[in-house]
Short mmCIF file of C-alpha atoms in Angstrom, two decimals:
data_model
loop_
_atom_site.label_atom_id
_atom_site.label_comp_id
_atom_site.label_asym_id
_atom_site.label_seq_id
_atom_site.Cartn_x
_atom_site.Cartn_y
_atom_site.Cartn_z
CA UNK R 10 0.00 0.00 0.00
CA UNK R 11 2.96 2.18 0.92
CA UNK R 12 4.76 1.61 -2.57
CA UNK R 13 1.54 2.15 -4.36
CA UNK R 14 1.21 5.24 -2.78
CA UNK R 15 4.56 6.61 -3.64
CA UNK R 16 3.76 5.39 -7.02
CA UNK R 17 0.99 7.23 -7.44
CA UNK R 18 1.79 10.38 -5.87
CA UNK R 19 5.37 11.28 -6.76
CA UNK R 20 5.50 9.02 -10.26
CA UNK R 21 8.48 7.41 -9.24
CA UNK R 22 10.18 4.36 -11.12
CA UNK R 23 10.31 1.31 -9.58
CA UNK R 24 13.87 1.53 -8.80
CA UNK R 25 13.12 4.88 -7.47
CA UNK R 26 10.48 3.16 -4.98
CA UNK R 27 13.05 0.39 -4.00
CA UNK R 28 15.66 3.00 -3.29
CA UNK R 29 13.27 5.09 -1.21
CA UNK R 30 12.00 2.01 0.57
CA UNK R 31 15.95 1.16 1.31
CA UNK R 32 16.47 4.67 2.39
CA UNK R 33 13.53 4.65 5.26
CA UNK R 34 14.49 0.61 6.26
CA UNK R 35 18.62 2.32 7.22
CA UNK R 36 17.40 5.19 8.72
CA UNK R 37 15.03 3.23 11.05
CA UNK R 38 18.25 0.96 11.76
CA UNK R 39 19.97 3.36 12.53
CA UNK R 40 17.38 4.99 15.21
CA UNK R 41 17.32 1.64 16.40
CA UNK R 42 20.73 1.47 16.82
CA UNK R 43 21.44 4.92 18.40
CA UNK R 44 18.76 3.99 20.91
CA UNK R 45 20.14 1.03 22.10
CA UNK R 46 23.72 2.65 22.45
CA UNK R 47 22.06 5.76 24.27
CA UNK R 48 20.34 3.23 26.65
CA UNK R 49 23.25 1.18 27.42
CA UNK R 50 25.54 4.64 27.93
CA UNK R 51 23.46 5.63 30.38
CA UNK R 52 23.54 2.70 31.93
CA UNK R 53 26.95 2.52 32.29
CA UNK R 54 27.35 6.03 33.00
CA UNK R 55 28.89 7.23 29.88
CA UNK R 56 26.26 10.00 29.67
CA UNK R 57 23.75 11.54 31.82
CA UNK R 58 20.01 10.32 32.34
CA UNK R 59 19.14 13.86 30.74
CA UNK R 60 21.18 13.24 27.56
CA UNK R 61 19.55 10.00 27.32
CA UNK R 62 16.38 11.20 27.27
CA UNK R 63 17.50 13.76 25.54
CA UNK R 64 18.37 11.32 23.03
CA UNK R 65 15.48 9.39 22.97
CA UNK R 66 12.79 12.09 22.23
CA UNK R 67 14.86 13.11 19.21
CA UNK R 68 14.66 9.00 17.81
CA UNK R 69 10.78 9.62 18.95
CA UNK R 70 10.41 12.48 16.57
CA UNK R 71 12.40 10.92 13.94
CA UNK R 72 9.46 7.88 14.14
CA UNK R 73 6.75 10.34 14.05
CA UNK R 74 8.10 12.13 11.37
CA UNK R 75 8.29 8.73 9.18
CA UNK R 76 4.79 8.33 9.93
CA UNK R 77 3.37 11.26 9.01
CA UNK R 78 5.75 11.71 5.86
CA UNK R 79 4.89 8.15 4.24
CA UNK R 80 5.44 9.65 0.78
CA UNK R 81 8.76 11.34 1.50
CA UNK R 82 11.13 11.35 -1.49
CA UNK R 83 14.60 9.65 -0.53
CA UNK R 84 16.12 12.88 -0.46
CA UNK R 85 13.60 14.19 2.29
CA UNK R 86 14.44 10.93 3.95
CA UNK R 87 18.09 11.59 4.17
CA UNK R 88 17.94 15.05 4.95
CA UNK R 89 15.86 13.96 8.10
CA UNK R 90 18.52 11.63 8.88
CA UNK R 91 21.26 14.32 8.68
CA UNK R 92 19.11 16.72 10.80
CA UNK R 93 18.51 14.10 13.54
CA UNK R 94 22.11 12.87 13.44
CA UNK R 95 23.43 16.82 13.48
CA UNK R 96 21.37 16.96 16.81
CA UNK R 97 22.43 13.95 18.40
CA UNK R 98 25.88 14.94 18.11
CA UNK R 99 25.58 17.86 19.52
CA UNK R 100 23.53 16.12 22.60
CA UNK R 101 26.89 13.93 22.65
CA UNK R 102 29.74 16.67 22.06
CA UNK R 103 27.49 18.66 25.53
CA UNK R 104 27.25 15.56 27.66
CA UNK R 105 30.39 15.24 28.32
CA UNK R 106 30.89 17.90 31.02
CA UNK R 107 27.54 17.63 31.88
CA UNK R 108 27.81 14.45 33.13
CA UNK R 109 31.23 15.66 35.46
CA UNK R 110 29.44 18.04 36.87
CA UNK R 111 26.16 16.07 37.28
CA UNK R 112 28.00 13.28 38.70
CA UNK R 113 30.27 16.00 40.97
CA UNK R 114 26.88 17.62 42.50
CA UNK R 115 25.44 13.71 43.26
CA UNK R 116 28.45 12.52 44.66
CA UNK R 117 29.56 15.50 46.93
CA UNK R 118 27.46 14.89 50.01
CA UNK R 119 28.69 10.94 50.32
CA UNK R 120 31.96 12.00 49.95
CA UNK R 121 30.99 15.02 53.04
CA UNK R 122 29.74 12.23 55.37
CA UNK R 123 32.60 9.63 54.38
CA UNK R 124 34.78 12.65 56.22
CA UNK R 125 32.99 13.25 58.80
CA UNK R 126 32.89 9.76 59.85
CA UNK R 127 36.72 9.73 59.80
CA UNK R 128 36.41 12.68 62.01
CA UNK R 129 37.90 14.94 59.22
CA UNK R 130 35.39 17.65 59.23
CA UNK R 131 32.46 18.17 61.49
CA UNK R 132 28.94 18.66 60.76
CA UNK R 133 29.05 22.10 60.28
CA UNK R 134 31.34 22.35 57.54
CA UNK R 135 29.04 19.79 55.81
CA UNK R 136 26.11 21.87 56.51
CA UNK R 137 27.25 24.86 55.21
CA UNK R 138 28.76 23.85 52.14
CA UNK R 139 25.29 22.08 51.54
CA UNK R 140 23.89 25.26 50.51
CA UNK R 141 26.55 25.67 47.77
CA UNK R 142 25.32 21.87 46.21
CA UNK R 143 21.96 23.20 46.67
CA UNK R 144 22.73 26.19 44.42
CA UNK R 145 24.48 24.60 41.52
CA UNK R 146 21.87 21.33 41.50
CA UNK R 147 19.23 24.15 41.40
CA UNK R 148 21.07 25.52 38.00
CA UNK R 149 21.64 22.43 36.73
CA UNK R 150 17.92 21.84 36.77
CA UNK R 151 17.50 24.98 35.27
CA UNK R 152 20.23 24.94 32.51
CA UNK R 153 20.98 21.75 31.89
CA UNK R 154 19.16 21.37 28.38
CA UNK R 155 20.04 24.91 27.34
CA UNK R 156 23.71 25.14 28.81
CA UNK R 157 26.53 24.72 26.59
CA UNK R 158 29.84 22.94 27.26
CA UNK R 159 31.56 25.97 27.65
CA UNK R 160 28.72 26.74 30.99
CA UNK R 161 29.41 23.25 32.49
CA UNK R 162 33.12 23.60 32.40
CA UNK R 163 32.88 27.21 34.30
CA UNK R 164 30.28 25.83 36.33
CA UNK R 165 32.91 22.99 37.53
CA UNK R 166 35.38 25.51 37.81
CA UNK R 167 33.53 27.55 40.61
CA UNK R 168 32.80 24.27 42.34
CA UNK R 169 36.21 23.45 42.84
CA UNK R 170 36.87 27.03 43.77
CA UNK R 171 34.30 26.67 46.04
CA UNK R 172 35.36 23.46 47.51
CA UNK R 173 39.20 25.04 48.05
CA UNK R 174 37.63 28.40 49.92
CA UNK R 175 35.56 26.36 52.05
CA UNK R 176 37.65 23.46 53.30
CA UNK R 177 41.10 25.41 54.04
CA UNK R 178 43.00 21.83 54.82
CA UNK R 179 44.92 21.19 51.24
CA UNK R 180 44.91 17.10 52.19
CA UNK R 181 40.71 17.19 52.45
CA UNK R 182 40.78 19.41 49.60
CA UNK R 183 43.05 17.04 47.94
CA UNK R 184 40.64 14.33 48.69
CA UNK R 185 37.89 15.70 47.93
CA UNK R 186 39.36 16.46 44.57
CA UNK R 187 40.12 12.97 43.88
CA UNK R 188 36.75 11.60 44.59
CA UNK R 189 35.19 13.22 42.27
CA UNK R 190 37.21 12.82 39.70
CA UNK R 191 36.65 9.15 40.66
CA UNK R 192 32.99 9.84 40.39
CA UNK R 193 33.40 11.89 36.88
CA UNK R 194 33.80 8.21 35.87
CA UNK R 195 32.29 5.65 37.77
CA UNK R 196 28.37 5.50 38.01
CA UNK R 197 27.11 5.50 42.09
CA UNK R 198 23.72 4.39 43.28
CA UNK R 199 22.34 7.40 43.12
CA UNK R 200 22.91 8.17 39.61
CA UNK R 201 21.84 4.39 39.22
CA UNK R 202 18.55 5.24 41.23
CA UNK R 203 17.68 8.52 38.68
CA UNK R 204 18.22 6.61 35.44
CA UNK R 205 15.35 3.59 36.55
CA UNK R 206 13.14 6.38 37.47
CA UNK R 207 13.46 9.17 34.47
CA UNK R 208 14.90 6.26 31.69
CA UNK R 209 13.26 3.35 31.99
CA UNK R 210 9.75 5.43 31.92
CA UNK R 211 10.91 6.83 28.82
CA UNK R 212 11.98 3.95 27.11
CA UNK R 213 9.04 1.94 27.97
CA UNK R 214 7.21 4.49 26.40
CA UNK R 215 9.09 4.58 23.25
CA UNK R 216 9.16 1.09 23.03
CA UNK R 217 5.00 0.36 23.13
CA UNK R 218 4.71 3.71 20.74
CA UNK R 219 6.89 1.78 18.47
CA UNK R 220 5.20 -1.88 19.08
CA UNK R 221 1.58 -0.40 18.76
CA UNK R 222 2.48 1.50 15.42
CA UNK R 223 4.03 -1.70 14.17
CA UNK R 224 1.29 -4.24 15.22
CA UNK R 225 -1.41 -1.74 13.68
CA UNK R 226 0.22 -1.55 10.49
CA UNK R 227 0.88 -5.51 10.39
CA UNK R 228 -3.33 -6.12 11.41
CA UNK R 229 -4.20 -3.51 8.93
CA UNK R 230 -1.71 -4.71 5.83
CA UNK R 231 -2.72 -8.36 6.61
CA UNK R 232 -6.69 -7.41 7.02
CA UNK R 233 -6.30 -6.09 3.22
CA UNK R 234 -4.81 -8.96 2.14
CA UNK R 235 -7.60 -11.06 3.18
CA UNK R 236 -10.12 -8.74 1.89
CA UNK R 237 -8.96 -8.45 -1.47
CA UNK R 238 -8.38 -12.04 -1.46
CA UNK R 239 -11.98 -13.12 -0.68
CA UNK R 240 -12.90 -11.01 -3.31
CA UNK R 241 -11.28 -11.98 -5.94
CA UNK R 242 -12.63 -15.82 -4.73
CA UNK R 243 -15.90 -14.66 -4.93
CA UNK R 244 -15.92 -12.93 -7.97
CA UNK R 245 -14.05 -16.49 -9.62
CA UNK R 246 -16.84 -18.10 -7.77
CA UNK R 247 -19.58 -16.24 -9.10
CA UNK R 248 -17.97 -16.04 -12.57
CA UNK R 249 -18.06 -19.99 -12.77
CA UNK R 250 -21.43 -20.21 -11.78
CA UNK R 251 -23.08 -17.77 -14.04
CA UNK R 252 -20.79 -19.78 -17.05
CA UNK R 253 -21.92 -23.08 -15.69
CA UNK R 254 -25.64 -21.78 -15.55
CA UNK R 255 -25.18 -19.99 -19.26
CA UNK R 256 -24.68 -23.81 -20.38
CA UNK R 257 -28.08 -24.89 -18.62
CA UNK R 258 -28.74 -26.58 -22.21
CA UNK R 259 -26.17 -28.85 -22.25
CA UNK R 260 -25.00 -32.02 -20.69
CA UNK R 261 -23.57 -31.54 -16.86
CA UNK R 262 -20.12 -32.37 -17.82
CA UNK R 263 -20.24 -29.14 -20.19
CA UNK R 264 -21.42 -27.28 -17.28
CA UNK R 265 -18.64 -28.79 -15.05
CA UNK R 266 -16.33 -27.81 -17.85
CA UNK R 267 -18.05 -24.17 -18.03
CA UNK R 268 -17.45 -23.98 -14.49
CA UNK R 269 -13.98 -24.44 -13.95
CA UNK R 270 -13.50 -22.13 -17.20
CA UNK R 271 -15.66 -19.76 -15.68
CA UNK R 272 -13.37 -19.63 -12.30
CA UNK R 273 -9.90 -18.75 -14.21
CA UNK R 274 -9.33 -15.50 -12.94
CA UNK R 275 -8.23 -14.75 -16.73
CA UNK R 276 -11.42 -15.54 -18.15
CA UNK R 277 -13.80 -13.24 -14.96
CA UNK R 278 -13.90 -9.74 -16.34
CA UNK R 279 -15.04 -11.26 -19.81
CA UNK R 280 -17.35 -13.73 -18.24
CA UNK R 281 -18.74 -10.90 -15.62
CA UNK R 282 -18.99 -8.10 -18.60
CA UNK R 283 -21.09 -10.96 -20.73
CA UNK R 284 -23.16 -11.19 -17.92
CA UNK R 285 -24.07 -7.83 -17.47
CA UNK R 286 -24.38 -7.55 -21.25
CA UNK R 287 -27.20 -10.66 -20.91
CA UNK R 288 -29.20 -9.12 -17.96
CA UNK R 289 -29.22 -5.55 -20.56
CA UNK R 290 -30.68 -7.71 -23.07
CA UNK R 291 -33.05 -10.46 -21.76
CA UNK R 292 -33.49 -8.56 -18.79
CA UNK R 293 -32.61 -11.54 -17.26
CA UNK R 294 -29.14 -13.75 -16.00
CA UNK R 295 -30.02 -17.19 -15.72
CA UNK R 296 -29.25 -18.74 -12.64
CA UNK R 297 -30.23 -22.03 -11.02
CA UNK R 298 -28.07 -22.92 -8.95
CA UNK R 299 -24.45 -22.91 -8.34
CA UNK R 300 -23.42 -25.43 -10.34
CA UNK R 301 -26.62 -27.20 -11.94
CA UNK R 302 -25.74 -30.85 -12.85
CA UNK R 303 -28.99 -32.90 -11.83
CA UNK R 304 -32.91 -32.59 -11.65
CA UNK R 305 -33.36 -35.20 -9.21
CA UNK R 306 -33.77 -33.84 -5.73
CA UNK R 307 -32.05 -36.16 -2.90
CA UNK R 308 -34.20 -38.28 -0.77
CA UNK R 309 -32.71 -38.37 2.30
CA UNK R 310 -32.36 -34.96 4.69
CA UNK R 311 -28.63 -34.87 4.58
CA UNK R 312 -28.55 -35.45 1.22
CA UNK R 313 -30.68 -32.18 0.29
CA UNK R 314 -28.62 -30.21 2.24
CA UNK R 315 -25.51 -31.58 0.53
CA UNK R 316 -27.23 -31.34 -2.88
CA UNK R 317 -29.22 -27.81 -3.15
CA UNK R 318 -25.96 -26.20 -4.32
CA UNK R 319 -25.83 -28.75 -7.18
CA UNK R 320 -29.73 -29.60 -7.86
CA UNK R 321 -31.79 -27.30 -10.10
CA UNK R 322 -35.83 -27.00 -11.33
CA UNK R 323 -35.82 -26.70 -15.31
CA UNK R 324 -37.91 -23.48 -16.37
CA UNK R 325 -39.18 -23.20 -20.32
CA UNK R 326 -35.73 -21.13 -20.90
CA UNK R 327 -33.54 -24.14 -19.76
CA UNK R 328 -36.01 -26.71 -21.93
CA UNK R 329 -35.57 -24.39 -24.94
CA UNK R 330 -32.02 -24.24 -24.86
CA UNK R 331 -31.64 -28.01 -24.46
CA UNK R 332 -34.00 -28.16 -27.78
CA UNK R 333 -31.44 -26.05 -29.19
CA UNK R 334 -28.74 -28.03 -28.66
CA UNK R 335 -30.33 -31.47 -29.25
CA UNK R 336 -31.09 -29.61 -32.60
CA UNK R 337 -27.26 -28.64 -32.82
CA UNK R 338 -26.09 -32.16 -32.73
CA UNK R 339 -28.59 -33.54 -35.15
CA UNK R 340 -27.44 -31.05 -37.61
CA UNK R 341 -23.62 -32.27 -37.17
CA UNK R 342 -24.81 -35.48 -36.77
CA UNK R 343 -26.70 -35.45 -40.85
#
């Protein structure tokens, strides 16, 4: 239905149609592809939750795009593909200081309370310097799908400014340092915590969008299939009945032989346009029966049931045109 519709529409060539077909099939790889790798890198902490999703709603509108544009040419296709590639990249190229300083603002307060329970710092200090993660989690919530690299890396810089003017000791500093650069890399339970609440959502979502959408299109291409199929039985059906009943005169092997004539889907649209042509001029079609091969009705109940589509009552139309061909063979006979 799709390649008819192209067809149709844009007049392209056959090759042309293969070529766009080829063109949608690798671009919806590819989404497939870039979804799975987005999913896993979040997993393993390569990028952020954000990114991910990021990433995700970008695949989403690259799906609804290919369903509302079923008749794009293959150059609309690929264009698409750039455009969605372009922004993923640029998701990707961002991410990366995101995620240190994401990771950085998670990771600060267990690496607080892992000093204070060596007796490092006291509760204070962790209390005061609280306020300065709440302030840079509260812009990350705010900038972190319009902030450039350039605003995470500043962003990081003031942290560890802030982390050197608060604690004044250079080993806790030190420390501190090295722990989160330890947790620039490594993925913590909190971080694991935020992606099964904010990615798994969002990819279950994606994932029965894009199971629906195919199961609809699967029902609906196979429900045509079936349609057109029963049609074209019936209309063979009816075509070898009316050419079995049009030889009502002869013997029922002719009428057998009519029949299966009659049912070559070659032979329907002349069979079906005689038809109409006969009901124009006799104001009539004969029919009998299905497939009229005996007068005698069956005696038994079963056996009328199993019969009527095969027994038939002889009117003065069907007696005349068995004259006729009686008459016929005497001729050829003399």
């Amino acid at each position: 239905m799709l390649g008819l519709g192209l067809l149709q529409s844009k007049q392209l060539t056959p090759d042309e149609l293969n070529a766009v077909r080829k063109a949608r099939t690798e671009y919806q790889d590819y989404l497939v592809s870039i979804q799975t790798n987005s999913n896993s890198d979040v997993k393993n902490n390569v990028i952020t939750p954000e990114t991910g999703i990021s990433i995700n709603n970008q695949i989403q509108s690259a799906y609804d795009w290919l369903k509302k544009n079923p008749n794009a040419t293959i150059n609309e296709v690929l264009s698409n593909k750039d455009s969605t590639t372009t922004e993923i990249q640029r998701l990707l190229t961002t991410d990366l200081p995101k995620r240190k300083f994401y990771n950085s603002i998670i990771a600060l307060p267990t690496i607080l309370n892992d000093l204070e329970a060596k007796k490092q710092i006291d509760k204070k200090q962790i209390l005061d310097f609280e306020n300065i993660i709440h302030s840079n989690t509260k812009w990350y919530e705010k900038h972190k799908k319009t902030a450039t690299q350039i605003d995470f890396d500043q962003e990081m810089l003031k942290l560890k400014t802030n982390i050197s003017k608060h604690f004044k000791d250079a080993k806790i500093v030190s420390y501190i340092q090295s722990q989160l650069e330890f947790a620039q890399q490594l993925s913590n339970s909190a971080l694991e915590s935020n992606l099964n609440k904010k990615d798994k959502k969002n990819q279950k979502l994606i994932d029965q969008t894009i199971s629906l959408q195919s199961n609809i299109n699967n029902m609906f291409s196979t429900a045509i299939k079936i349609f057109f199929t029963l049609v074209i039985i019936v209309l063979c059906m009816l075509s070898g009945s009316y050419a079995a009943n049009l030889a009502i005169g002869r013997v029922p092997a002719y009428r057998i032989l009519y029949f299966i004539y009659g049912c070559i889907p070659l032979f329907v649209p002349f069979i079906l346009v005689y038809a109409i042509y006969t009901r124009i001029r006799d104001g009539r079609i004969p029919s009998y029966t299905i497939l009229p091969l005996s007068i005698e009705p069956a005696t038994t109940r079963l056996g009328r049931f199993l019969w009527k589509p095969f027994y038939w009552i002889p009117d003065q139309h069907a007696i005349d045109s068995f004259k006729k061909f009686q008459d016929l063979l005497s001729l050829q006979v003399v």
